[in-house]
CSV table of C-alpha atoms and ligand atoms in Angstrom, one decimal:
chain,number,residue,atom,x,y,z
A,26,UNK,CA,-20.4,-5.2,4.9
A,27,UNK,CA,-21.3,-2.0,2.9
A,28,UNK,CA,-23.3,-1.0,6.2
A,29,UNK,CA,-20.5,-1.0,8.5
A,30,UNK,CA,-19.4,2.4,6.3
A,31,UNK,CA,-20.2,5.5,6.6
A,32,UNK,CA,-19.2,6.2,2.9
A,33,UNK,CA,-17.3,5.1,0.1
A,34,UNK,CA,-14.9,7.7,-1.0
A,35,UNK,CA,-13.8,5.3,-4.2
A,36,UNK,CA,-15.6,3.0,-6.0
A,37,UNK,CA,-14.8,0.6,-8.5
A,38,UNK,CA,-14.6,2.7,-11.9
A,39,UNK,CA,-12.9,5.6,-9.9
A,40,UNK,CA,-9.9,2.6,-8.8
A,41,UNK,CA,-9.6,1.6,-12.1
A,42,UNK,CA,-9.5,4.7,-13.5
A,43,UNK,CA,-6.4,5.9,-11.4
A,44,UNK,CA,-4.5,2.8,-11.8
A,45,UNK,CA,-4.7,3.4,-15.2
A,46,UNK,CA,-2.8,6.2,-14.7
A,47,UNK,CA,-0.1,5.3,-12.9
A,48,UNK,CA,0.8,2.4,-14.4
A,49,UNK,CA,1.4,4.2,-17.6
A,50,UNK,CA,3.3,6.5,-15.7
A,51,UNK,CA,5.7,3.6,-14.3
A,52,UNK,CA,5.6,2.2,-17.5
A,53,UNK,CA,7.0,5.2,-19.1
A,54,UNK,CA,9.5,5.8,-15.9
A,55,UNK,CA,10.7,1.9,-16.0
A,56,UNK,CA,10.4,1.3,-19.9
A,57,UNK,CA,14.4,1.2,-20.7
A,58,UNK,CA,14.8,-0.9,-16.7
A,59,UNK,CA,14.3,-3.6,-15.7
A,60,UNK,CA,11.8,-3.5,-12.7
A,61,UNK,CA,11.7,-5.3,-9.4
A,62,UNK,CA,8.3,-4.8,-7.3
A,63,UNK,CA,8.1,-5.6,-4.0
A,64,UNK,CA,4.6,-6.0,-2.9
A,65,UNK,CA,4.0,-5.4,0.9
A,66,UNK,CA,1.6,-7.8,2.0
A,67,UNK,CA,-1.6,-8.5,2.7
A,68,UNK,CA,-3.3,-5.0,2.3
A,69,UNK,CA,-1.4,-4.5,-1.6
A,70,UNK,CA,-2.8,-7.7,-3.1
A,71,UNK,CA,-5.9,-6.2,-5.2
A,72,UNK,CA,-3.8,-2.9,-5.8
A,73,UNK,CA,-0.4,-5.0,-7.0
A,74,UNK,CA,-2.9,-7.7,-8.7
A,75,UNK,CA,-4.7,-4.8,-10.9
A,76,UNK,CA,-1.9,-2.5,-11.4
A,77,UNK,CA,0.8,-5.2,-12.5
A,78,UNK,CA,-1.3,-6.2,-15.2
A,79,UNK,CA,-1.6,-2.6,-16.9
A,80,UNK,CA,2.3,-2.8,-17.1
A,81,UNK,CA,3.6,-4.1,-19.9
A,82,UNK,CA,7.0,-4.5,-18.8
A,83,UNK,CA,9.6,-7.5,-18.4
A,84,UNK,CA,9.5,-7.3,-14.4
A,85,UNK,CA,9.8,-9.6,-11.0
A,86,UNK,CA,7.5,-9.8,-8.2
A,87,UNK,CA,9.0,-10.3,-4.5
A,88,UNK,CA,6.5,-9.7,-1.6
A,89,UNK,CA,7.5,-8.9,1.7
A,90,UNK,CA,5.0,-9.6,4.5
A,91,UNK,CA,4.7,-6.9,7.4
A,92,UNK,CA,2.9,-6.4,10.0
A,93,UNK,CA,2.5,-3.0,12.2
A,94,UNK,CA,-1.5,-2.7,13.6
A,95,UNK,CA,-1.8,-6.1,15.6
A,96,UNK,CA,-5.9,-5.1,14.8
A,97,UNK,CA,-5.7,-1.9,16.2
A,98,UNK,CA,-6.9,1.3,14.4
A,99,UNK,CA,-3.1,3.1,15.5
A,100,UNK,CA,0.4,1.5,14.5
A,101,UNK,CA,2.1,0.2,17.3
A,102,UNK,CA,5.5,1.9,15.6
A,103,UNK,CA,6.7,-1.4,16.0
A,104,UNK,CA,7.5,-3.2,12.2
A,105,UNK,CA,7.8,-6.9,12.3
A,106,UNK,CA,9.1,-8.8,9.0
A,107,UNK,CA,7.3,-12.0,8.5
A,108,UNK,CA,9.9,-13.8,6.7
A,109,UNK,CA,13.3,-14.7,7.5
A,110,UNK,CA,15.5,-14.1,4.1
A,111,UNK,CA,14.7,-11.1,2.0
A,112,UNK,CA,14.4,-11.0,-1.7
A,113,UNK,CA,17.5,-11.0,-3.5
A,114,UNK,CA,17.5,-7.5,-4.8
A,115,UNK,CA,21.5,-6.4,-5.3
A,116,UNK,CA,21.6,-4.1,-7.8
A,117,UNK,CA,18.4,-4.1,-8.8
A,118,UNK,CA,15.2,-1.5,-9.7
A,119,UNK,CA,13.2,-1.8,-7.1
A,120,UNK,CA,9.2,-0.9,-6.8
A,121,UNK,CA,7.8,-1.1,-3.1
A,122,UNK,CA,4.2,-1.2,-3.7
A,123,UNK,CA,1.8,-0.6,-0.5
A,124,UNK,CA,-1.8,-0.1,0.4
A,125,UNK,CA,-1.7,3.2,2.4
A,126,UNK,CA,1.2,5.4,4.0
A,127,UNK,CA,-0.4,6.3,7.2
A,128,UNK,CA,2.6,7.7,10.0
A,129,UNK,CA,5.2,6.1,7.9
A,130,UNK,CA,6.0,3.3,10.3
A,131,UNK,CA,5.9,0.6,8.0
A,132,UNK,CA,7.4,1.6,4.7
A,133,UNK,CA,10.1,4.0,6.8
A,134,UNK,CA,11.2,0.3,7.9
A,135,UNK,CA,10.6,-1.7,4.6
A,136,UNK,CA,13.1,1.2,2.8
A,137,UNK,CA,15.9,0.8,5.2
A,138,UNK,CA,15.5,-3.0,5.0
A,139,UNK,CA,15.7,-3.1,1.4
A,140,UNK,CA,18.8,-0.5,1.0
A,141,UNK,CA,21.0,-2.9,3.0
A,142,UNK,CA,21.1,-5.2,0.4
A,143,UNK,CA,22.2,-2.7,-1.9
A,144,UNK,CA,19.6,-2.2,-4.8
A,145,UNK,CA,20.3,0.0,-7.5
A,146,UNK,CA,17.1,2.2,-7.0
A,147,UNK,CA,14.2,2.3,-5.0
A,148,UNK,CA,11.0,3.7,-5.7
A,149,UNK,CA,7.6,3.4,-3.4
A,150,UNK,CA,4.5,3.6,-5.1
A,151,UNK,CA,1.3,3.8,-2.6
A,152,UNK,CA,-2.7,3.7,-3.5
A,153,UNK,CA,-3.8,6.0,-0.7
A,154,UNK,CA,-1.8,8.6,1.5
A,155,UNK,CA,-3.1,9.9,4.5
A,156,UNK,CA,-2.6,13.7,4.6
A,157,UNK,CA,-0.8,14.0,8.0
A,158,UNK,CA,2.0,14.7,9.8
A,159,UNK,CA,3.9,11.5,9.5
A,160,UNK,CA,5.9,9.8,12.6
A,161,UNK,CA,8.7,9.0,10.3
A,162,UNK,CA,9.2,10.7,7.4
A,163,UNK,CA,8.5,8.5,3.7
A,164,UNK,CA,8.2,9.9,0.4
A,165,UNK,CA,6.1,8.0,-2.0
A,166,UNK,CA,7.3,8.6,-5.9
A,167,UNK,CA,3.4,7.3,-7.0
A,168,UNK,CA,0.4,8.1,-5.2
A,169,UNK,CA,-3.2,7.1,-6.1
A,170,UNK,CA,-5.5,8.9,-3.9
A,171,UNK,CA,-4.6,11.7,-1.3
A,172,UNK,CA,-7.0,11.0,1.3
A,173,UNK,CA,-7.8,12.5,5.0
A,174,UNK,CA,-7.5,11.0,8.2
A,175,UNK,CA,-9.8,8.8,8.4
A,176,UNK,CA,-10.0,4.7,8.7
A,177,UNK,CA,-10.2,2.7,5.3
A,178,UNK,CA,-11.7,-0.6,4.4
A,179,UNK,CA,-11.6,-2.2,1.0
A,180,UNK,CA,-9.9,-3.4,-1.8
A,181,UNK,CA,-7.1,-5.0,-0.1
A,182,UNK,CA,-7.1,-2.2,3.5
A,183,UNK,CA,-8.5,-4.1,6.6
A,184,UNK,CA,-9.6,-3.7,9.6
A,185,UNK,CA,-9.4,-6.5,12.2
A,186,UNK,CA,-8.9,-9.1,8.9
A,187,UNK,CA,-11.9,-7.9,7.6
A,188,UNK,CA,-13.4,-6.2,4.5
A,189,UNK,CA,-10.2,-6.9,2.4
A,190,UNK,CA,-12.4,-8.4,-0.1
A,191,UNK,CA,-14.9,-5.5,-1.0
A,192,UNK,CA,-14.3,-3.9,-4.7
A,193,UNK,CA,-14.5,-0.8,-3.3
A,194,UNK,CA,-12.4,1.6,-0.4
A,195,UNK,CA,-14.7,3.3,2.1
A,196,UNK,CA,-14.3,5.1,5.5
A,197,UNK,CA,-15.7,2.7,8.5
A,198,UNK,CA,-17.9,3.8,11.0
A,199,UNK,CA,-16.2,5.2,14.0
A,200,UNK,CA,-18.2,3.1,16.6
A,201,UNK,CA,-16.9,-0.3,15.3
A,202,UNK,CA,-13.3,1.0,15.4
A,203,UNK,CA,-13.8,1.4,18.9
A,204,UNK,CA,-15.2,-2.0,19.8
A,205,UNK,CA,-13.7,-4.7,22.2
A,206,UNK,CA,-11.9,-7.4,20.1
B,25,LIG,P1,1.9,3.1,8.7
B,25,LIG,O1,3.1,2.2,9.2
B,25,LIG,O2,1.3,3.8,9.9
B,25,LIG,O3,2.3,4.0,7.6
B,25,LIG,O4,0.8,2.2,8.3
B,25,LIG,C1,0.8,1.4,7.2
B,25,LIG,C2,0.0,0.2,7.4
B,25,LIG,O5,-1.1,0.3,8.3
B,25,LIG,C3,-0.7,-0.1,6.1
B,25,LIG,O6,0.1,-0.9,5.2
B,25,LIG,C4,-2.0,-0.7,6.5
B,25,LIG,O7,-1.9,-2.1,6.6
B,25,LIG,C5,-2.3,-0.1,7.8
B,25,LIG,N1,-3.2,1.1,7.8
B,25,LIG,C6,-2.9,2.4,8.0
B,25,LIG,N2,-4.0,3.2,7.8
B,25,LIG,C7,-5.0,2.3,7.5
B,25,LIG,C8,-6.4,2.5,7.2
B,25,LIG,O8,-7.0,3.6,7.2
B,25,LIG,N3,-7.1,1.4,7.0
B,25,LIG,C9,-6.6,0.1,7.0
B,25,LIG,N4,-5.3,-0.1,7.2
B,25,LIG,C10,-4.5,1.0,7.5
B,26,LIG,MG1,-3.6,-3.9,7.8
């Protein structure tokens, strides 16, 4: 798998490193509250797996499963909820943790989901942002790694279901983005 990239941007040390970080910033932010997260599924699990367990807080864990890509490199804009009821989250502290905010798509949608049921706060925290103009507009409160334009694989990111599982994130090669399914 490690030749299908064309580099990795960060490797393990580097991950762990940053998610030391933020969680003590959460932890700090939340310590008096008591916290919801949401994990957006699949391409959070290693993130929310890794960070959770630097926070040493009395906290929940929902997870919402989305789906935006259909194994395309682009979102489709269109944002389909997996699951039928949502959380039960009234009044609540909410954490939406996510792989990547790429145009916005997805966690634009997962917001507005969430604030019908009426939380008390909402927070996104995201491992990677894209720096880009953004289809719909999303401000992340936590961000790992600012990152450019480019495809990622890796710890957790996919691309057709694949490379989820490597420890590392790296950029793929633009050749196999382009190949027939
Ligand atoms: P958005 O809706 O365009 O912001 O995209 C968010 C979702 O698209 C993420 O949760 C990922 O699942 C996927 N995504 C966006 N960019 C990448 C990438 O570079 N690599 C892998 N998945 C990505
Ligand atoms: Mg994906």
């Amino acid at each position: 798998m490690r030749g299908d990239l064309e580099r990795v941007l960060f490797d393990e040390p580097a991950i762990h490193r940053r998610l030391d970080d933020i969680a003590a910033q959460i932890s700090n932010d939340y310590r008096e509250r008591e916290l919801t997260v949401i994990a957006v599924l699949h391409g959070s699990l290693m993130f929310v797996a890794d960070l959770l367990r630097r926070i040493p807080l009395p906290l929940k864990l929902e997870c919402l499963s989305v789906a935006s890509y259909h194994g395309k490199a682009q979102t489709s804009g269109e944002v389909i909820f997996k699951q039928v009821t949502l959380p039960d989250i009234t009044g609540r502290d909410i954490l939406v943790l996510d792989d990547i905010l790429d145009s916005g798509h997805t966690l634009a949608a997962v917001r507005e989901t969430l604030e019908t049921a009426r939380p008390h706060s909402i927070r996104i925290c995201v491992l990677l942002s894209k720096k880009k103009q953004r289809t719909r507009k999303v401000n992340a409160d936590y961000v790992g790694f600012e990152i450019d334009d480019e495809f990622v694989v890796g710890y957790g990111l996919d691309f057709r279901e694949r490379y989820r599982n490597l420890p590392y994130i790296g950029v793929l090669r633009k050749e196999l983005l382009v190949q027939p399914v």
